[in-house]
Amino acid sequence: MSRTPLALVLSFAVLSATPAFAQDHAHGHSDPGSVAAEAADAATAVDAFHAALKAGDTVGALTLLAPDVMIFEEGGAERSRDEYASHHLGSDAAFAAASEATVARRSGWADGDIAWITSEGRTTGQFNGRAVDRLTTETMVLKRHAHGWRIHHIHWSSRAPR
């Protein structure tokens, strides 16, 4: 799979996840597969990023990325919001519109103004005349800013189901 479709597969692995996964956990511990209450707003920002891409709202998607965001996938890196905008943003939005993503598991934690959200899922559909069926993983690291949570790091990975 080329880099662009893989980025898109992974980008949309979390589209169907909602803040409803957020739970309040006693003693500050969270169970695997849940989003801690203090990370719920960060998870909402992740969902908003994916929803913006699916809707073709590339401006909205970019507003959720920090200017110095680092995006890792398939051994490659995009080192800023501007670099992402000029390389994969458009194809990621096109892929999101053409595919369906479900989240099987999501975890999230926050420590002060830093949060990390991890998601596992599956993306299916048709893109560029080819069938898509990928198991996906995604890690996003976010920082709380004056105007809400912004994504500072994304790491996407996927593989064919066995």
PDB file of C-alpha atoms in Angstrom:
ATOM      1  CA  MET A   1       0.000   0.000   0.000  1.00  0.00           C
ATOM      2  CA  SER A   2       1.391   3.383  -0.890  1.00  0.00           C
ATOM      3  CA  ARG A   3       1.993   5.963   1.810  1.00  0.00           C
ATOM      4  CA  THR A   4      -1.016   8.144   1.002  1.00  0.00           C
ATOM      5  CA  PRO A   5      -3.713   5.441   1.281  1.00  0.00           C
ATOM      6  CA  LEU A   6      -2.075   4.126   4.442  1.00  0.00           C
ATOM      7  CA  ALA A   7      -2.190   7.570   6.021  1.00  0.00           C
ATOM      8  CA  LEU A   8      -5.810   7.819   5.117  1.00  0.00           C
ATOM      9  CA  VAL A   9      -6.652   4.387   6.474  1.00  0.00           C
ATOM     10  CA  LEU A  10      -5.067   5.238   9.754  1.00  0.00           C
ATOM     11  CA  SER A  11      -6.480   8.734   9.892  1.00  0.00           C
ATOM     12  CA  PHE A  12      -9.980   7.435   9.813  1.00  0.00           C
ATOM     13  CA  ALA A  13      -9.606   4.519  12.136  1.00  0.00           C
ATOM     14  CA  VAL A  14     -10.994   6.693  14.880  1.00  0.00           C
ATOM     15  CA  LEU A  15     -13.869   8.343  13.034  1.00  0.00           C
ATOM     16  CA  SER A  16     -16.546   6.350  14.741  1.00  0.00           C
ATOM     17  CA  ALA A  17     -15.127   6.736  18.231  1.00  0.00           C
ATOM     18  CA  THR A  18     -16.893   9.250  20.411  1.00  0.00           C
ATOM     19  CA  PRO A  19     -16.317  10.859  23.776  1.00  0.00           C
ATOM     20  CA  ALA A  20     -18.841   8.345  25.103  1.00  0.00           C
ATOM     21  CA  PHE A  21     -15.844   6.124  25.724  1.00  0.00           C
ATOM     22  CA  ALA A  22     -14.738   8.553  28.415  1.00  0.00           C
ATOM     23  CA  GLN A  23     -15.106   7.149  31.896  1.00  0.00           C
ATOM     24  CA  ASP A  24     -14.277   8.329  35.380  1.00  0.00           C
ATOM     25  CA  HIS A  25     -11.940   5.823  37.004  1.00  0.00           C
ATOM     26  CA  ALA A  26     -11.455   5.430  40.731  1.00  0.00           C
ATOM     27  CA  HIS A  27      -7.965   5.963  42.106  1.00  0.00           C
ATOM     28  CA  GLY A  28      -6.717   7.617  38.916  1.00  0.00           C
ATOM     29  CA  HIS A  29      -6.259   4.316  37.053  1.00  0.00           C
ATOM     30  CA  SER A  30      -7.909   3.580  33.750  1.00  0.00           C
ATOM     31  CA  ASP A  31      -8.670   0.201  32.292  1.00  0.00           C
ATOM     32  CA  PRO A  32      -7.193  -0.717  28.927  1.00  0.00           C
ATOM     33  CA  GLY A  33      -9.675   0.173  26.251  1.00  0.00           C
ATOM     34  CA  SER A  34     -11.103   3.237  27.957  1.00  0.00           C
ATOM     35  CA  VAL A  35     -10.496   6.963  27.906  1.00  0.00           C
ATOM     36  CA  ALA A  36      -9.836   8.541  31.288  1.00  0.00           C
ATOM     37  CA  ALA A  37     -12.181  11.393  32.151  1.00  0.00           C
ATOM     38  CA  GLU A  38      -9.355  13.942  32.104  1.00  0.00           C
ATOM     39  CA  ALA A  39      -8.566  12.941  28.487  1.00  0.00           C
ATOM     40  CA  ALA A  40     -12.140  13.108  27.174  1.00  0.00           C
ATOM     41  CA  ASP A  41     -11.744  16.564  25.622  1.00  0.00           C
ATOM     42  CA  ALA A  42      -8.521  15.475  23.918  1.00  0.00           C
ATOM     43  CA  ALA A  43     -10.377  12.464  22.461  1.00  0.00           C
ATOM     44  CA  THR A  44     -13.036  14.873  21.215  1.00  0.00           C
ATOM     45  CA  ALA A  45     -10.309  16.841  19.398  1.00  0.00           C
ATOM     46  CA  VAL A  46      -9.059  13.618  17.755  1.00  0.00           C
ATOM     47  CA  ASP A  47     -12.614  12.841  16.624  1.00  0.00           C
ATOM     48  CA  ALA A  48     -13.046  16.393  15.311  1.00  0.00           C
ATOM     49  CA  PHE A  49      -9.839  16.061  13.262  1.00  0.00           C
ATOM     50  CA  HIS A  50     -11.091  12.869  11.626  1.00  0.00           C
ATOM     51  CA  ALA A  51     -14.600  14.266  11.097  1.00  0.00           C
ATOM     52  CA  ALA A  52     -13.157  17.351   9.395  1.00  0.00           C
ATOM     53  CA  LEU A  53     -11.116  15.178   7.038  1.00  0.00           C
ATOM     54  CA  LYS A  54     -14.126  12.989   6.212  1.00  0.00           C
ATOM     55  CA  ALA A  55     -16.220  16.093   5.466  1.00  0.00           C
ATOM     56  CA  GLY A  56     -13.487  17.551   3.246  1.00  0.00           C
ATOM     57  CA  ASP A  57     -12.967  20.411   5.715  1.00  0.00           C
ATOM     58  CA  THR A  58      -9.198  20.595   5.346  1.00  0.00           C
ATOM     59  CA  VAL A  59      -9.042  24.044   6.968  1.00  0.00           C
ATOM     60  CA  GLY A  60     -10.859  22.689  10.012  1.00  0.00           C
ATOM     61  CA  ALA A  61      -8.552  19.672  10.182  1.00  0.00           C
ATOM     62  CA  LEU A  62      -5.475  21.901  10.047  1.00  0.00           C
ATOM     63  CA  THR A  63      -6.712  24.078  12.924  1.00  0.00           C
ATOM     64  CA  LEU A  64      -6.532  21.007  15.186  1.00  0.00           C
ATOM     65  CA  LEU A  65      -2.847  20.432  14.364  1.00  0.00           C
ATOM     66  CA  ALA A  66      -0.062  22.293  16.131  1.00  0.00           C
ATOM     67  CA  PRO A  67       2.214  24.193  13.723  1.00  0.00           C
ATOM     68  CA  ASP A  68       5.101  21.855  14.668  1.00  0.00           C
ATOM     69  CA  VAL A  69       3.105  18.607  14.460  1.00  0.00           C
ATOM     70  CA  MET A  70       5.136  15.460  13.659  1.00  0.00           C
ATOM     71  CA  ILE A  71       3.305  12.806  11.649  1.00  0.00           C
ATOM     72  CA  PHE A  72       4.946   9.373  11.390  1.00  0.00           C
ATOM     73  CA  GLU A  73       3.839   6.578   9.072  1.00  0.00           C
ATOM     74  CA  GLU A  74       5.546   3.796   7.135  1.00  0.00           C
ATOM     75  CA  GLY A  75       8.944   5.002   8.278  1.00  0.00           C
ATOM     76  CA  GLY A  76       8.355   8.480   6.908  1.00  0.00           C
ATOM     77  CA  ALA A  77       7.733  11.789   8.635  1.00  0.00           C
ATOM     78  CA  GLU A  78       5.985  15.048   7.946  1.00  0.00           C
ATOM     79  CA  ARG A  79       7.494  17.612  10.281  1.00  0.00           C
ATOM     80  CA  SER A  80       4.967  20.434  10.345  1.00  0.00           C
ATOM     81  CA  ARG A  81       1.366  21.389   9.697  1.00  0.00           C
ATOM     82  CA  ASP A  82       2.493  23.192   6.532  1.00  0.00           C
ATOM     83  CA  GLU A  83       4.345  20.127   5.240  1.00  0.00           C
ATOM     84  CA  TYR A  84       1.302  17.924   5.875  1.00  0.00           C
ATOM     85  CA  ALA A  85      -0.958  20.488   4.176  1.00  0.00           C
ATOM     86  CA  SER A  86       1.219  20.530   1.081  1.00  0.00           C
ATOM     87  CA  HIS A  87       1.658  16.745   0.822  1.00  0.00           C
ATOM     88  CA  HIS A  88      -0.992  14.387   2.205  1.00  0.00           C
ATOM     89  CA  LEU A  89      -3.869  16.454   3.535  1.00  0.00           C
ATOM     90  CA  GLY A  90      -5.888  16.457   0.310  1.00  0.00           C
ATOM     91  CA  SER A  91      -5.476  12.755  -0.346  1.00  0.00           C
ATOM     92  CA  ASP A  92      -6.256  11.955   3.303  1.00  0.00           C
ATOM     93  CA  ALA A  93      -9.534  13.872   2.992  1.00  0.00           C
ATOM     94  CA  ALA A  94     -10.396  12.074  -0.271  1.00  0.00           C
ATOM     95  CA  PHE A  95      -9.672   8.703   1.296  1.00  0.00           C
ATOM     96  CA  ALA A  96     -11.756   9.510   4.365  1.00  0.00           C
ATOM     97  CA  ALA A  97     -14.732  10.365   2.175  1.00  0.00           C
ATOM     98  CA  ALA A  98     -14.385   7.076   0.268  1.00  0.00           C
ATOM     99  CA  SER A  99     -13.958   4.697   3.215  1.00  0.00           C
ATOM    100  CA  GLU A 100     -15.591   3.705   6.476  1.00  0.00           C
ATOM    101  CA  ALA A 101     -13.648   3.404   9.701  1.00  0.00           C
ATOM    102  CA  THR A 102     -14.648   1.768  12.945  1.00  0.00           C
ATOM    103  CA  VAL A 103     -12.880   1.818  16.278  1.00  0.00           C
ATOM    104  CA  ALA A 104     -12.627  -1.459  18.125  1.00  0.00           C
ATOM    105  CA  ARG A 105     -10.685  -0.129  21.088  1.00  0.00           C
ATOM    106  CA  ARG A 106      -9.584   3.263  22.354  1.00  0.00           C
ATOM    107  CA  SER A 107      -7.536   4.308  25.351  1.00  0.00           C
ATOM    108  CA  GLY A 108      -6.613   7.749  26.526  1.00  0.00           C
ATOM    109  CA  TRP A 109      -4.785   9.401  29.385  1.00  0.00           C
ATOM    110  CA  ALA A 110      -3.888  12.930  30.358  1.00  0.00           C
ATOM    111  CA  ASP A 111      -1.312  14.415  32.685  1.00  0.00           C
ATOM    112  CA  GLY A 112      -1.865  18.138  33.089  1.00  0.00           C
ATOM    113  CA  ASP A 113      -1.819  19.764  29.664  1.00  0.00           C
ATOM    114  CA  ILE A 114      -0.568  16.658  27.818  1.00  0.00           C
ATOM    115  CA  ALA A 115      -2.785  13.816  26.612  1.00  0.00           C
ATOM    116  CA  TRP A 116      -2.309  10.746  24.493  1.00  0.00           C
ATOM    117  CA  ILE A 117      -5.077   8.889  22.711  1.00  0.00           C
ATOM    118  CA  THR A 118      -4.550   5.424  21.211  1.00  0.00           C
ATOM    119  CA  SER A 119      -7.012   3.747  18.884  1.00  0.00           C
ATOM    120  CA  GLU A 120      -7.302   0.364  17.192  1.00  0.00           C
ATOM    121  CA  GLY A 121      -9.802  -0.259  14.430  1.00  0.00           C
ATOM    122  CA  ARG A 122     -10.584  -1.297  10.895  1.00  0.00           C
ATOM    123  CA  THR A 123     -11.038   0.697   7.712  1.00  0.00           C
ATOM    124  CA  THR A 124     -12.876  -0.685   4.690  1.00  0.00           C
ATOM    125  CA  GLY A 125     -14.162   0.588   1.381  1.00  0.00           C
ATOM    126  CA  GLN A 126     -12.987   1.432  -2.121  1.00  0.00           C
ATOM    127  CA  PHE A 127     -10.326   3.983  -2.980  1.00  0.00           C
ATOM    128  CA  ASN A 128      -8.852   4.704  -6.408  1.00  0.00           C
ATOM    129  CA  GLY A 129     -10.587   1.613  -7.803  1.00  0.00           C
ATOM    130  CA  ARG A 130      -9.104  -0.723  -5.194  1.00  0.00           C
ATOM    131  CA  ALA A 131     -10.658  -2.474  -2.238  1.00  0.00           C
ATOM    132  CA  VAL A 132      -9.482  -1.315   1.179  1.00  0.00           C
ATOM    133  CA  ASP A 133      -9.506  -3.597   4.233  1.00  0.00           C
ATOM    134  CA  ARG A 134      -6.946  -2.669   6.889  1.00  0.00           C
ATOM    135  CA  LEU A 135      -6.582  -3.169  10.614  1.00  0.00           C
ATOM    136  CA  THR A 136      -5.362   0.139  11.983  1.00  0.00           C
ATOM    137  CA  THR A 137      -3.597   1.626  14.967  1.00  0.00           C
ATOM    138  CA  GLU A 138      -3.140   5.267  15.803  1.00  0.00           C
ATOM    139  CA  THR A 139      -1.415   7.204  18.548  1.00  0.00           C
ATOM    140  CA  MET A 140      -1.987  10.929  18.973  1.00  0.00           C
ATOM    141  CA  VAL A 141      -0.229  13.146  21.503  1.00  0.00           C
ATOM    142  CA  LEU A 142      -2.021  16.402  22.251  1.00  0.00           C
ATOM    143  CA  LYS A 143      -1.305  19.532  24.269  1.00  0.00           C
ATOM    144  CA  ARG A 144      -3.903  21.824  25.808  1.00  0.00           C
ATOM    145  CA  HIS A 145      -3.604  25.378  24.461  1.00  0.00           C
ATOM    146  CA  ALA A 146      -5.630  28.523  25.172  1.00  0.00           C
ATOM    147  CA  HIS A 147      -8.050  27.550  22.373  1.00  0.00           C
ATOM    148  CA  GLY A 148      -8.320  23.866  23.267  1.00  0.00           C
ATOM    149  CA  TRP A 149      -6.412  20.675  22.558  1.00  0.00           C
ATOM    150  CA  ARG A 150      -4.038  20.590  19.566  1.00  0.00           C
ATOM    151  CA  ILE A 151      -2.424  17.521  18.040  1.00  0.00           C
ATOM    152  CA  HIS A 152       1.382  17.591  18.299  1.00  0.00           C
ATOM    153  CA  HIS A 153       2.187  14.053  17.183  1.00  0.00           C
ATOM    154  CA  ILE A 154       0.464  11.356  15.122  1.00  0.00           C
ATOM    155  CA  HIS A 155       1.760   7.843  14.530  1.00  0.00           C
ATOM    156  CA  TRP A 156      -0.250   5.692  12.117  1.00  0.00           C
ATOM    157  CA  SER A 157       0.166   2.024  11.305  1.00  0.00           C
ATOM    158  CA  SER A 158      -1.931  -0.590   9.511  1.00  0.00           C
ATOM    159  CA  ARG A 159      -1.870  -4.118   8.184  1.00  0.00           C
ATOM    160  CA  ALA A 160      -4.037  -6.487   6.221  1.00  0.00           C
ATOM    161  CA  PRO A 161      -6.303  -8.691   8.342  1.00  0.00           C
ATOM    162  CA  ARG A 162      -5.183 -12.310   8.746  1.00  0.00           C
TER     163      ARG A 162
END
